[in-house]
Coordinates of C-alpha atoms in Angstrom, one line a residue:
Chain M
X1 CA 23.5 -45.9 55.0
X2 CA 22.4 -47.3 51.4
X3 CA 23.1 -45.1 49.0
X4 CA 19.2 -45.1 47.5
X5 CA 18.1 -43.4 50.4
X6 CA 18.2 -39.4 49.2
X7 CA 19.2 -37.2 52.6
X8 CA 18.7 -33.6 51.8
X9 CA 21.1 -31.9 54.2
X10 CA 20.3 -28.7 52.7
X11 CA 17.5 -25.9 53.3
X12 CA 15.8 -23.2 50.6
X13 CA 15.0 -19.5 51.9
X14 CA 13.1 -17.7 49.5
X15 CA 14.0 -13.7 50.8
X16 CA 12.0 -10.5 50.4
X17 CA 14.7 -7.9 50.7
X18 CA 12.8 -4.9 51.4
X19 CA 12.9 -2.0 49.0
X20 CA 16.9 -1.9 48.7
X21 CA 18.8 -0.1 52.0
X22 CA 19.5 -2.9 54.8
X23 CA 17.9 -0.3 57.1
X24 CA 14.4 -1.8 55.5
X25 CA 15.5 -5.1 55.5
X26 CA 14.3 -7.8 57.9
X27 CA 16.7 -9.2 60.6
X28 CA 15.2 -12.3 59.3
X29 CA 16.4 -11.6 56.1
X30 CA 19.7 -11.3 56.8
X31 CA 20.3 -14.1 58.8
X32 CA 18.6 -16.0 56.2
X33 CA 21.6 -14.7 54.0
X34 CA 24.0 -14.9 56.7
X35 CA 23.5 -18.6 57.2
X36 CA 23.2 -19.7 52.9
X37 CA 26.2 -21.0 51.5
X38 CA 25.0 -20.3 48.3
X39 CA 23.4 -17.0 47.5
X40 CA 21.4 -16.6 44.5
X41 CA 19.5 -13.3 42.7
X42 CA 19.4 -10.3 40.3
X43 CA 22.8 -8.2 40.7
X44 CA 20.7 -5.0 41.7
X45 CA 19.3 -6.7 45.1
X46 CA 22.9 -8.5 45.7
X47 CA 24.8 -5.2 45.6
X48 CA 23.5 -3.9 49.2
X49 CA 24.1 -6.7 50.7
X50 CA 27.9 -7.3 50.4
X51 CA 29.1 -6.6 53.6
X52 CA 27.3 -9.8 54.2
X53 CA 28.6 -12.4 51.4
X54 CA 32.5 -12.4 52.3
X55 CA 33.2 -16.4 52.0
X56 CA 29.7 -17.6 50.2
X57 CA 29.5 -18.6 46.8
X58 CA 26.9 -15.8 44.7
X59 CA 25.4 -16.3 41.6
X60 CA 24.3 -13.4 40.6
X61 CA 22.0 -13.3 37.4
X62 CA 20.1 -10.9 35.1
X63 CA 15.8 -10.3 34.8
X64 CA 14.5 -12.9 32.7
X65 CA 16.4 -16.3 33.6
X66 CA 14.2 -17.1 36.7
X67 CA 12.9 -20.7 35.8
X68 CA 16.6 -21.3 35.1
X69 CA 17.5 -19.5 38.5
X70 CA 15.0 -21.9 40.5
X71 CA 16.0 -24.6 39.2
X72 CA 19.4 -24.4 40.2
X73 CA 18.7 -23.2 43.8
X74 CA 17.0 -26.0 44.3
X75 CA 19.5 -28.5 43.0
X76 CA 22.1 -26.5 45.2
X77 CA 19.7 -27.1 48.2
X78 CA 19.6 -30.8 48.0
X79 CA 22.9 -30.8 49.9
X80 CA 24.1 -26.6 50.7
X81 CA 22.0 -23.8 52.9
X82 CA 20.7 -21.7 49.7
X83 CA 19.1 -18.2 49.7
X84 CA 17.4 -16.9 46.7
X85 CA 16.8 -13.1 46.6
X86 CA 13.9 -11.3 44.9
X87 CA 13.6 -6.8 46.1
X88 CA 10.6 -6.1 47.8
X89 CA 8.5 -9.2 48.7
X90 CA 9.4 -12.4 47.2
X91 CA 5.8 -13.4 46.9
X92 CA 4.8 -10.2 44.9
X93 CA 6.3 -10.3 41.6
X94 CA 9.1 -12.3 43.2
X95 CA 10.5 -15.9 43.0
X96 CA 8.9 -17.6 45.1
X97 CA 5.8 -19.0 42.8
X98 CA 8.4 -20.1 40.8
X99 CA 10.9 -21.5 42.9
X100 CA 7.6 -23.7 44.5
X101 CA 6.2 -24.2 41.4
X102 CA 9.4 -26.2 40.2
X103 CA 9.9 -27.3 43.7
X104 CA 6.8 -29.2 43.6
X105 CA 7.7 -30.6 39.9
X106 CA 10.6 -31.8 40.6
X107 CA 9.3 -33.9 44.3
X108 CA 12.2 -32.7 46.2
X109 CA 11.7 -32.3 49.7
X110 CA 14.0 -29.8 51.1
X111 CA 13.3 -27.4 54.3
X112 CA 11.7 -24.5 52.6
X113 CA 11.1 -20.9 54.0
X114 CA 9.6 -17.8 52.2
X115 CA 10.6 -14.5 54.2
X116 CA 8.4 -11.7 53.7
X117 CA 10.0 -8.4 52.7
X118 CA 8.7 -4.6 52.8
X119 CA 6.6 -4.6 48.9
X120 CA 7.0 -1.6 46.9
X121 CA 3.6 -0.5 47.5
X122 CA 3.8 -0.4 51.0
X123 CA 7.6 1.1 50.4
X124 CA 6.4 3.9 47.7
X125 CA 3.1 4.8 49.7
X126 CA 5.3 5.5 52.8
X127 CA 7.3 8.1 50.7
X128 CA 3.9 10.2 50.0
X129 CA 1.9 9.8 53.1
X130 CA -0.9 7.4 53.1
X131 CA -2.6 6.5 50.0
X132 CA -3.2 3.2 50.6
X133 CA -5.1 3.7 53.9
X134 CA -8.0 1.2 53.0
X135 CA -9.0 -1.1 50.2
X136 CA -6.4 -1.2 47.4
X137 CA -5.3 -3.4 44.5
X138 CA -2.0 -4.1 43.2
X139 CA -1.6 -4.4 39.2
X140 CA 1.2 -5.0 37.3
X141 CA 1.5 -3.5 34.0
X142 CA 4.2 -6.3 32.4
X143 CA 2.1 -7.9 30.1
X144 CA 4.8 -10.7 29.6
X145 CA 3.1 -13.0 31.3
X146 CA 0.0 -11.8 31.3
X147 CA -2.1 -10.9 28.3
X148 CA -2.8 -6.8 27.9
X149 CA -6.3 -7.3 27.4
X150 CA -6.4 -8.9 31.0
X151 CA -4.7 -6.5 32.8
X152 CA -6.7 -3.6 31.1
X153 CA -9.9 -5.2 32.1
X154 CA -8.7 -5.4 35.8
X155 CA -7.4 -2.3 36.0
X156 CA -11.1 -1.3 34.2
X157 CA -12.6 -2.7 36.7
X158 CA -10.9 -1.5 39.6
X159 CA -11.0 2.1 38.7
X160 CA -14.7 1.4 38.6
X161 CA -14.7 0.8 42.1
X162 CA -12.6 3.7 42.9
X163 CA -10.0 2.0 45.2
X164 CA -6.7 3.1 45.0
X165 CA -4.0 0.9 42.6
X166 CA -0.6 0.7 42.6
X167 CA 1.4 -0.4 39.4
X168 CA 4.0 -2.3 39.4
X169 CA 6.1 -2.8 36.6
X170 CA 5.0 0.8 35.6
X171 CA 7.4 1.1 31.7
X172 CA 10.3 -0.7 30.4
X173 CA 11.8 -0.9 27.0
X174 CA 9.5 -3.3 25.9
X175 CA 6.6 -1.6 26.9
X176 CA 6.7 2.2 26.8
X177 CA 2.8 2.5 26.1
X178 CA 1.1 0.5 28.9
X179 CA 1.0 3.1 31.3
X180 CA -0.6 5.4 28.9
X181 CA -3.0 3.0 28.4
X182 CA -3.4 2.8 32.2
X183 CA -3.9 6.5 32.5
X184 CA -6.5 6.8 29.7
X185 CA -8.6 4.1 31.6
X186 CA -8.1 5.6 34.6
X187 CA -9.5 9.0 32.8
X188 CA -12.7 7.2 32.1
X189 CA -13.9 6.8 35.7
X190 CA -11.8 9.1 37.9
X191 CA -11.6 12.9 37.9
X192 CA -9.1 15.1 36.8
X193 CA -8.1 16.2 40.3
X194 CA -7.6 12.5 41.4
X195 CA -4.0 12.2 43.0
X196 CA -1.3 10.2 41.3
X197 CA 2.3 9.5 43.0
X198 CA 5.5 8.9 41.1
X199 CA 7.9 6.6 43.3
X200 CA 11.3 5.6 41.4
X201 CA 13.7 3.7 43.3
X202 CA 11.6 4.3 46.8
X203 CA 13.9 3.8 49.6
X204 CA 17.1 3.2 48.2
X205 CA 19.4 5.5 46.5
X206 CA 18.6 7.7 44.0
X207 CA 15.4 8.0 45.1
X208 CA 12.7 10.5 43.7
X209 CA 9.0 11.4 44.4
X210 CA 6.4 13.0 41.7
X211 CA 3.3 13.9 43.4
X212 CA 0.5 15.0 40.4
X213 CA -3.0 14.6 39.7
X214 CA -4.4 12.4 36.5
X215 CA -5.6 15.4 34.9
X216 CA -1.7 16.7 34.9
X217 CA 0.0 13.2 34.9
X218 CA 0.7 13.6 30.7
X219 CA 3.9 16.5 32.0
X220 CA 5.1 13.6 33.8
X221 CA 4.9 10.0 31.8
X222 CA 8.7 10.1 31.4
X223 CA 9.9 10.4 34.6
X224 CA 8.4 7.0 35.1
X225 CA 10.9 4.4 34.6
X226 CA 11.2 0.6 35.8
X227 CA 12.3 0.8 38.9
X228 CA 9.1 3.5 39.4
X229 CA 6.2 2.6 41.2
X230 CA 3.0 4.7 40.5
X231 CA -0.2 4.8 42.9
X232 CA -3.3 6.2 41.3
X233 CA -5.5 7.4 44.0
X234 CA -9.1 6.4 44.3
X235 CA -12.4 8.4 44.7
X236 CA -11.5 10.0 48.2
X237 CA -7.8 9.7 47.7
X238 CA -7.2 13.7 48.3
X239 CA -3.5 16.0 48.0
X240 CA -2.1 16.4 51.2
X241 CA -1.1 19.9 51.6
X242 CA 0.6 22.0 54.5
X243 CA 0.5 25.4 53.7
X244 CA 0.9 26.1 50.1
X245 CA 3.4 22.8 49.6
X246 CA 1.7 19.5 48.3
X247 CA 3.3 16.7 50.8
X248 CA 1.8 13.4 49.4
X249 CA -1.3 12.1 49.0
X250 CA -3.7 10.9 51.7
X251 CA -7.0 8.3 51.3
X252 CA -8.9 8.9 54.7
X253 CA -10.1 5.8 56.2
X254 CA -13.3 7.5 56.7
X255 CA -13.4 9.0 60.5
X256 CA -14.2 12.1 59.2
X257 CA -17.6 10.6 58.6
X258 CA -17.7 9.1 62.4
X259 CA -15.6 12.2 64.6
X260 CA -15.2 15.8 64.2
X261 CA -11.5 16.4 64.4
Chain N
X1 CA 13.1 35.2 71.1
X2 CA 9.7 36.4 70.9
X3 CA 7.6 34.4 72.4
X4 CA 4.9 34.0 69.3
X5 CA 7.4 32.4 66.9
X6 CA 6.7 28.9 67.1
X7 CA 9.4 26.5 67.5
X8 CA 9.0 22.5 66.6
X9 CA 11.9 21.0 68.1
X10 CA 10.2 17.7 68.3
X11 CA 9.5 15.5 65.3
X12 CA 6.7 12.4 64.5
X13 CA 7.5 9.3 63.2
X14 CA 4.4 6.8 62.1
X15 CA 6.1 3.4 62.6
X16 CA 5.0 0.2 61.2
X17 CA 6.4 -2.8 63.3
X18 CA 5.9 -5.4 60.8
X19 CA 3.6 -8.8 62.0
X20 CA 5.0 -8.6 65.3
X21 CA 8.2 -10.5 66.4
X22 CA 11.2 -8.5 66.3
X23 CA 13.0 -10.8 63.5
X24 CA 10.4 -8.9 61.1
X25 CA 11.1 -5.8 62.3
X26 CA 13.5 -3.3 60.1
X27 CA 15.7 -1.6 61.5
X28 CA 14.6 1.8 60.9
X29 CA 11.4 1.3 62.6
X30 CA 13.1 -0.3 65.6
X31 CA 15.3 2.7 65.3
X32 CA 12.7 5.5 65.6
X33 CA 11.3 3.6 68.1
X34 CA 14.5 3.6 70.1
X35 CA 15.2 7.9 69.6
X36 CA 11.3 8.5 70.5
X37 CA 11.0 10.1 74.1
X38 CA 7.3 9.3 73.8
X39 CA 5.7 5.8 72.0
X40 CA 2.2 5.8 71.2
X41 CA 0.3 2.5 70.4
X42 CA -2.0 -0.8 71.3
X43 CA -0.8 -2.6 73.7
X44 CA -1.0 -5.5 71.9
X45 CA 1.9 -3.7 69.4
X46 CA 4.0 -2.5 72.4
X47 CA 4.6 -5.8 74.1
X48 CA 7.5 -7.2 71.5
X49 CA 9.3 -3.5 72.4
X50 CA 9.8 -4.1 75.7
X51 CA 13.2 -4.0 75.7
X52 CA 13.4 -0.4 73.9
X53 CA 11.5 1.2 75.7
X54 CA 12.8 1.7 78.8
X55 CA 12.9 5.3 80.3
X56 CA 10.5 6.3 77.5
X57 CA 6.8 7.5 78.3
X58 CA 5.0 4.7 76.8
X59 CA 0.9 5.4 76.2
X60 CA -0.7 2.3 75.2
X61 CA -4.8 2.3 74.4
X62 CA -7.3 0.5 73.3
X63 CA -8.5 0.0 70.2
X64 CA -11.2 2.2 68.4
X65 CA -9.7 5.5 70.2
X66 CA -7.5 6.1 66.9
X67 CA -8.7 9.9 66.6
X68 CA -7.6 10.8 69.9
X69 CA -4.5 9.2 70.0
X70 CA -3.5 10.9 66.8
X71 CA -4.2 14.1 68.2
X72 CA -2.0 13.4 71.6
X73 CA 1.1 12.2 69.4
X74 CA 1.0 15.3 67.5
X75 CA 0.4 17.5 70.6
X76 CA 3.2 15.7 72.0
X77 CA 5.2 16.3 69.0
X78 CA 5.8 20.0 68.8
X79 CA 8.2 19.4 71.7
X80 CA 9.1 16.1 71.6
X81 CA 10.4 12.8 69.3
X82 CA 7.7 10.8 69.2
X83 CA 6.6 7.4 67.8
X84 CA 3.4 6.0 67.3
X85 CA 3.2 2.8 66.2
X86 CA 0.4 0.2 64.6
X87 CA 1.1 -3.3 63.8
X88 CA 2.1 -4.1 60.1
X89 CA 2.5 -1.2 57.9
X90 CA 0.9 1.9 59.3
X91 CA -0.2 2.9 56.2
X92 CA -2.6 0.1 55.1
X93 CA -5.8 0.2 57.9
X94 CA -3.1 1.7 60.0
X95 CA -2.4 5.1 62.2
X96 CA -0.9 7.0 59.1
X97 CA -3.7 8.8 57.5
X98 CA -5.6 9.9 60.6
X99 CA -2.1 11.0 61.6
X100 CA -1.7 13.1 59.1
X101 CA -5.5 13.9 58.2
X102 CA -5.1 15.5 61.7
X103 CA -1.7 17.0 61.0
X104 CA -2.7 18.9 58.3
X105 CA -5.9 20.0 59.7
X106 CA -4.0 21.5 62.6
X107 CA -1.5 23.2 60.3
X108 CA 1.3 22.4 62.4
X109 CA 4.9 22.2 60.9
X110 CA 6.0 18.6 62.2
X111 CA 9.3 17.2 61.0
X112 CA 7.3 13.6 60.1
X113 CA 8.3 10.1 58.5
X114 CA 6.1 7.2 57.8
X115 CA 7.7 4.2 58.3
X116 CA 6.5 0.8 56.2
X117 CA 6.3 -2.5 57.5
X118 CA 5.8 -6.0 56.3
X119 CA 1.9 -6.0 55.7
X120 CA -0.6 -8.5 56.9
X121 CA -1.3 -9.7 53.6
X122 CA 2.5 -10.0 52.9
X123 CA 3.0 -12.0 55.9
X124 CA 0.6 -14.2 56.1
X125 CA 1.2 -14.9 52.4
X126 CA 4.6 -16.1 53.3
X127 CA 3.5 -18.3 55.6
X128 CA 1.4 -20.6 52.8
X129 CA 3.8 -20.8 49.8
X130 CA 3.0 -17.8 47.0
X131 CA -1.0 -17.2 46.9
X132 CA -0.1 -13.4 46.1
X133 CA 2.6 -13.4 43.2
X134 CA 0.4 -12.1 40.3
X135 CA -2.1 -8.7 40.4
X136 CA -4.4 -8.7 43.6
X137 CA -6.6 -7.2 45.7
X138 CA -6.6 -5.9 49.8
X139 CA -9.9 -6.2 50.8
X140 CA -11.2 -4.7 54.9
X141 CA -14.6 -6.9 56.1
X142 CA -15.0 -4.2 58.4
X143 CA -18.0 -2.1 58.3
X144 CA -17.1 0.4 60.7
X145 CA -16.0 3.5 58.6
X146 CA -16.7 1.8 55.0
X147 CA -20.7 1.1 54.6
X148 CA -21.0 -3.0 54.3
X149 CA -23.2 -2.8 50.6
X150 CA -19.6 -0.5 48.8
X151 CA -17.8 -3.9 50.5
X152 CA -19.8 -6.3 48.7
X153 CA -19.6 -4.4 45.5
X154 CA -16.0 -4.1 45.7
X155 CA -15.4 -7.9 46.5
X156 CA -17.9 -9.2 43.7
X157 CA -16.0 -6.8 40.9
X158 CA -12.9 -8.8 42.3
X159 CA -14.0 -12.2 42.4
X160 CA -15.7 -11.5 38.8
X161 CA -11.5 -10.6 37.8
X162 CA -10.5 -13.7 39.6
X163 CA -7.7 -12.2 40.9
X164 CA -6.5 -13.0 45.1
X165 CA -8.0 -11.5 47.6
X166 CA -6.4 -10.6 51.3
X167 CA -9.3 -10.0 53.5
X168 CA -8.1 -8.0 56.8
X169 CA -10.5 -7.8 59.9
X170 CA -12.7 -10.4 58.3
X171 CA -14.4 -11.0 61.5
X172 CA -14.6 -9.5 65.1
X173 CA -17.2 -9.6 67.6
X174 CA -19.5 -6.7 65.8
X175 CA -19.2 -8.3 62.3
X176 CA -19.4 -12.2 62.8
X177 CA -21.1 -12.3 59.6
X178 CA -19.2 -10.3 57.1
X179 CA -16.8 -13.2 56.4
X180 CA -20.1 -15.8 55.5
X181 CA -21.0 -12.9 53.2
X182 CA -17.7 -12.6 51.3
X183 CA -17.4 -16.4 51.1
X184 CA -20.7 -16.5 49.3
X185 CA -20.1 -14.1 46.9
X186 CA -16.7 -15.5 46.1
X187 CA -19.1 -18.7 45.0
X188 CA -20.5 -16.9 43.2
X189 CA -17.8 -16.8 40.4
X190 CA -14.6 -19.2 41.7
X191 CA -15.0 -23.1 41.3
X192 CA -15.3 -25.1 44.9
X193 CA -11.3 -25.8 44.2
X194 CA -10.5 -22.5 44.4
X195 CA -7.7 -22.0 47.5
X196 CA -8.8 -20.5 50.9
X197 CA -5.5 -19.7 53.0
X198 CA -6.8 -19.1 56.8
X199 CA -3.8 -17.4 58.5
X200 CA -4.2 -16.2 62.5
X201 CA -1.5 -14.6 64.6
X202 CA 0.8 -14.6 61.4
X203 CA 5.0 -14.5 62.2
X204 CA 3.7 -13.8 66.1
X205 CA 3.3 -16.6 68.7
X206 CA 0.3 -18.6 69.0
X207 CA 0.5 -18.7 65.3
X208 CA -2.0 -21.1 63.0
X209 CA -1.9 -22.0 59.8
X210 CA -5.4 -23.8 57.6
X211 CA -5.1 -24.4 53.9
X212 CA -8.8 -25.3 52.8
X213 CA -10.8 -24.6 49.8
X214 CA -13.8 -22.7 49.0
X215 CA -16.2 -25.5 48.6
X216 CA -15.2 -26.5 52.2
X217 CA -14.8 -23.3 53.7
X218 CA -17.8 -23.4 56.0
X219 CA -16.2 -26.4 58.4
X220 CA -13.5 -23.4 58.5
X221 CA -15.4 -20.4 59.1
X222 CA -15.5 -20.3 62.9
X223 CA -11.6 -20.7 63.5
X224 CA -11.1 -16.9 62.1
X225 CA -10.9 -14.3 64.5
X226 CA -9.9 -10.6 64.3
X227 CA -6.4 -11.7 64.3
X228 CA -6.4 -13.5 61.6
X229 CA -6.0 -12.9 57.5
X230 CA -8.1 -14.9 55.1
X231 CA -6.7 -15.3 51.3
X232 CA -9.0 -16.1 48.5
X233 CA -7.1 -17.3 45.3
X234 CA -8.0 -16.8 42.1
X235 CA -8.8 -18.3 39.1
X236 CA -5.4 -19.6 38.9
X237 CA -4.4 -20.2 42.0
X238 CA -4.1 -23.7 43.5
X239 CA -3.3 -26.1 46.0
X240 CA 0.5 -26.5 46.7
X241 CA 1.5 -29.9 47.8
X242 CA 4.2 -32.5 48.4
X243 CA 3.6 -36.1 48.2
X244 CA 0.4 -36.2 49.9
X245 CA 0.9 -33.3 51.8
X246 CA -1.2 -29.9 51.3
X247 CA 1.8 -27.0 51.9
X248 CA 0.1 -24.3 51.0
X249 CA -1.2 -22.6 47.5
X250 CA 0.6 -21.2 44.9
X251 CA -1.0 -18.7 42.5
X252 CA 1.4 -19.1 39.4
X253 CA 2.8 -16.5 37.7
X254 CA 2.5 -17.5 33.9
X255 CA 6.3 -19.1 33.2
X256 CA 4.2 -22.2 32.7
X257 CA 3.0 -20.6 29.2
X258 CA 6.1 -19.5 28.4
X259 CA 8.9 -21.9 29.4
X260 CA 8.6 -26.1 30.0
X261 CA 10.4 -27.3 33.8

């Protein structure tokens, strides 16, 4: 075969991991890192999974080098079986924008699969009930890529409406004030009542769950960290109580309106 | 023991099985499935988990008979392990909150877990590149239990942000217009180029996959059914391709401000 004509004999799987245990993790997922050669993501999302990378190569990198992480998945997938990582879903906050996004830069045409993983909202609301029953948006409160002033004019907006949010990327070092900011805009359209719910480290070890109201949620700022994910409830998001303990929080989808129950 | 202290020796788990084949199952909810003496559910959920359920008392329904069902899996319940299942994750447009709206309203002392699954809106996201990385927004075209004019004014506060939106139920037989509706209010503020993922029977067989945009969306309109999702990009979202090929849409997440690949 002449040697100008490129054969890829690789393949790219960009995998959501789930919220950390293998128990929430996909049998797709795992064969997809069963089958790489070359396993690729943060150290935090590699660490569950090393029963499963006896004999692969793993390069396992901290936050903040992802460009420099696509790109060299993708070199690797010209010719090996790769998997990148992200927790959660890989298209939420994850790496698969980028990893397409350089993909498509560079022209390479390798076999390409993104595998959805359990996000944290879905993993956090699961931990408190159901907060997320109906309409809900997700927001993340990182404002490294995206300018403050946007995000506070989303999450303006959507409090307006009243539908639940969940924030992702609730604190970190670099930004202890956001979810204060959050909080005080929330204030502005939602009562003091409205339910808020503290996940850190939902579904893996180490795992805790806050359960407060915004008129309360001051007591409780600092027990957000940022592996916490925090849902502020919406207009009918309600405490879910049995007996005298609060359980979660619950949004009704509304059949209280339609049946009596 | 006298007979008026009430004993649970059964337990409740709300299971979300994920888009539908098993591969995107976790293993906890195919777990729970597999201890449950009784499984509750559509029918169209129970067919993958044929194979678990022998020697079980399976009760499948219909749809729209949500109310009662909850109330028959938590009868069952205070005797016996029982799952009741929905597709995706239960607690977004699921069986979680009626679950447990009825749960609490009955005061009864259930041992209960709420299992998450891989979403709709993560799934069929997977299957057209990364339209979801950034902030966005879950959106039900469903009138029954949420009045259609609070739909509208949630969608045009999000098409105003220009953030993605995953439209669930954007059209059944009761509602053929609801989708027409949403499209022309998304006009309203996004450019013609904005990216319209069209995404039926997502990660289950029969599967189909459209990549249009919103300027020629109305050629599309009549290939959605009730078991497909429909994502509306945002401002920044955009066609994927390779070569001449459309692959799907990517909704970057900002490295391109920050960092040159």
């Amino acid at each position: 075969m002449p040697s100008h004509i490129k054969t890829i004999k690789g393949s790219l799987a960009i995998v959501g991991l789930g919220p950390g245990l293998r128990e929430y993790m996909t049998p797709r997922a795992m064969k997809a890192v069963a089958k790489a050669e070359y396993v690729l993501g943060h150290s935090t999302y590699l660490a569950p999974l090393e029963p499963l990378l006896a004999g692969k190569q793993v390069i396992s990198s901290s936050m903040g080098k992802e460009v420099d992480r696509a790109k060299q998945a993708i070199d690797l997938a010209r010719s090996s079986h790769v998997a990148i990582v992200s927790g959660g879903d890989a298209g939420v906050y994850g790496m698969a924008s980028i990893v397409l996004e350089v993909l498509e830069h560079e022209g390479v045409e390798i076999p390409v699969e993104v595998i959805p993983g359990v996000t944290a909202a879905n993993a956090a609301a699961s931990r408190i009930g159901s907060p997320l029953s109906g309409d809900f948006a997700v927001i993340s409160l990182s404002d490294l890529l995206t300018p403050l002033e946007v995000i506070e004019q989303r999450l303006d907006a959507i409090f307006t409406l009243g539908i639940p949010v969940v924030l992702y990327n609730p604190k970190s070092r670099g930004r202890p004030h956001n979810l204060g900011l959050a909080i005080g805009l929330a204030r502005n359209h939602l009562g003091p009542e409205t339910p808020v719910g503290i996940v850190k480290n939902a579904l893996r070890e180490d795992e805790a769950i806050l359960v407060t109201t915004l008129g309360a949620m001051d007591e409780s700022i600092d027990a957000v960290d940022m592996h916490t994910t925090v849902i502020i409830g919406g207009k009918e998001s309600r405490i879910w109580r049995m007996g005298d303990d609060v359980k979660g929080i619950i949004t009704p989808r509304g059949y209280h309106r339609k049946y009596v129950y």
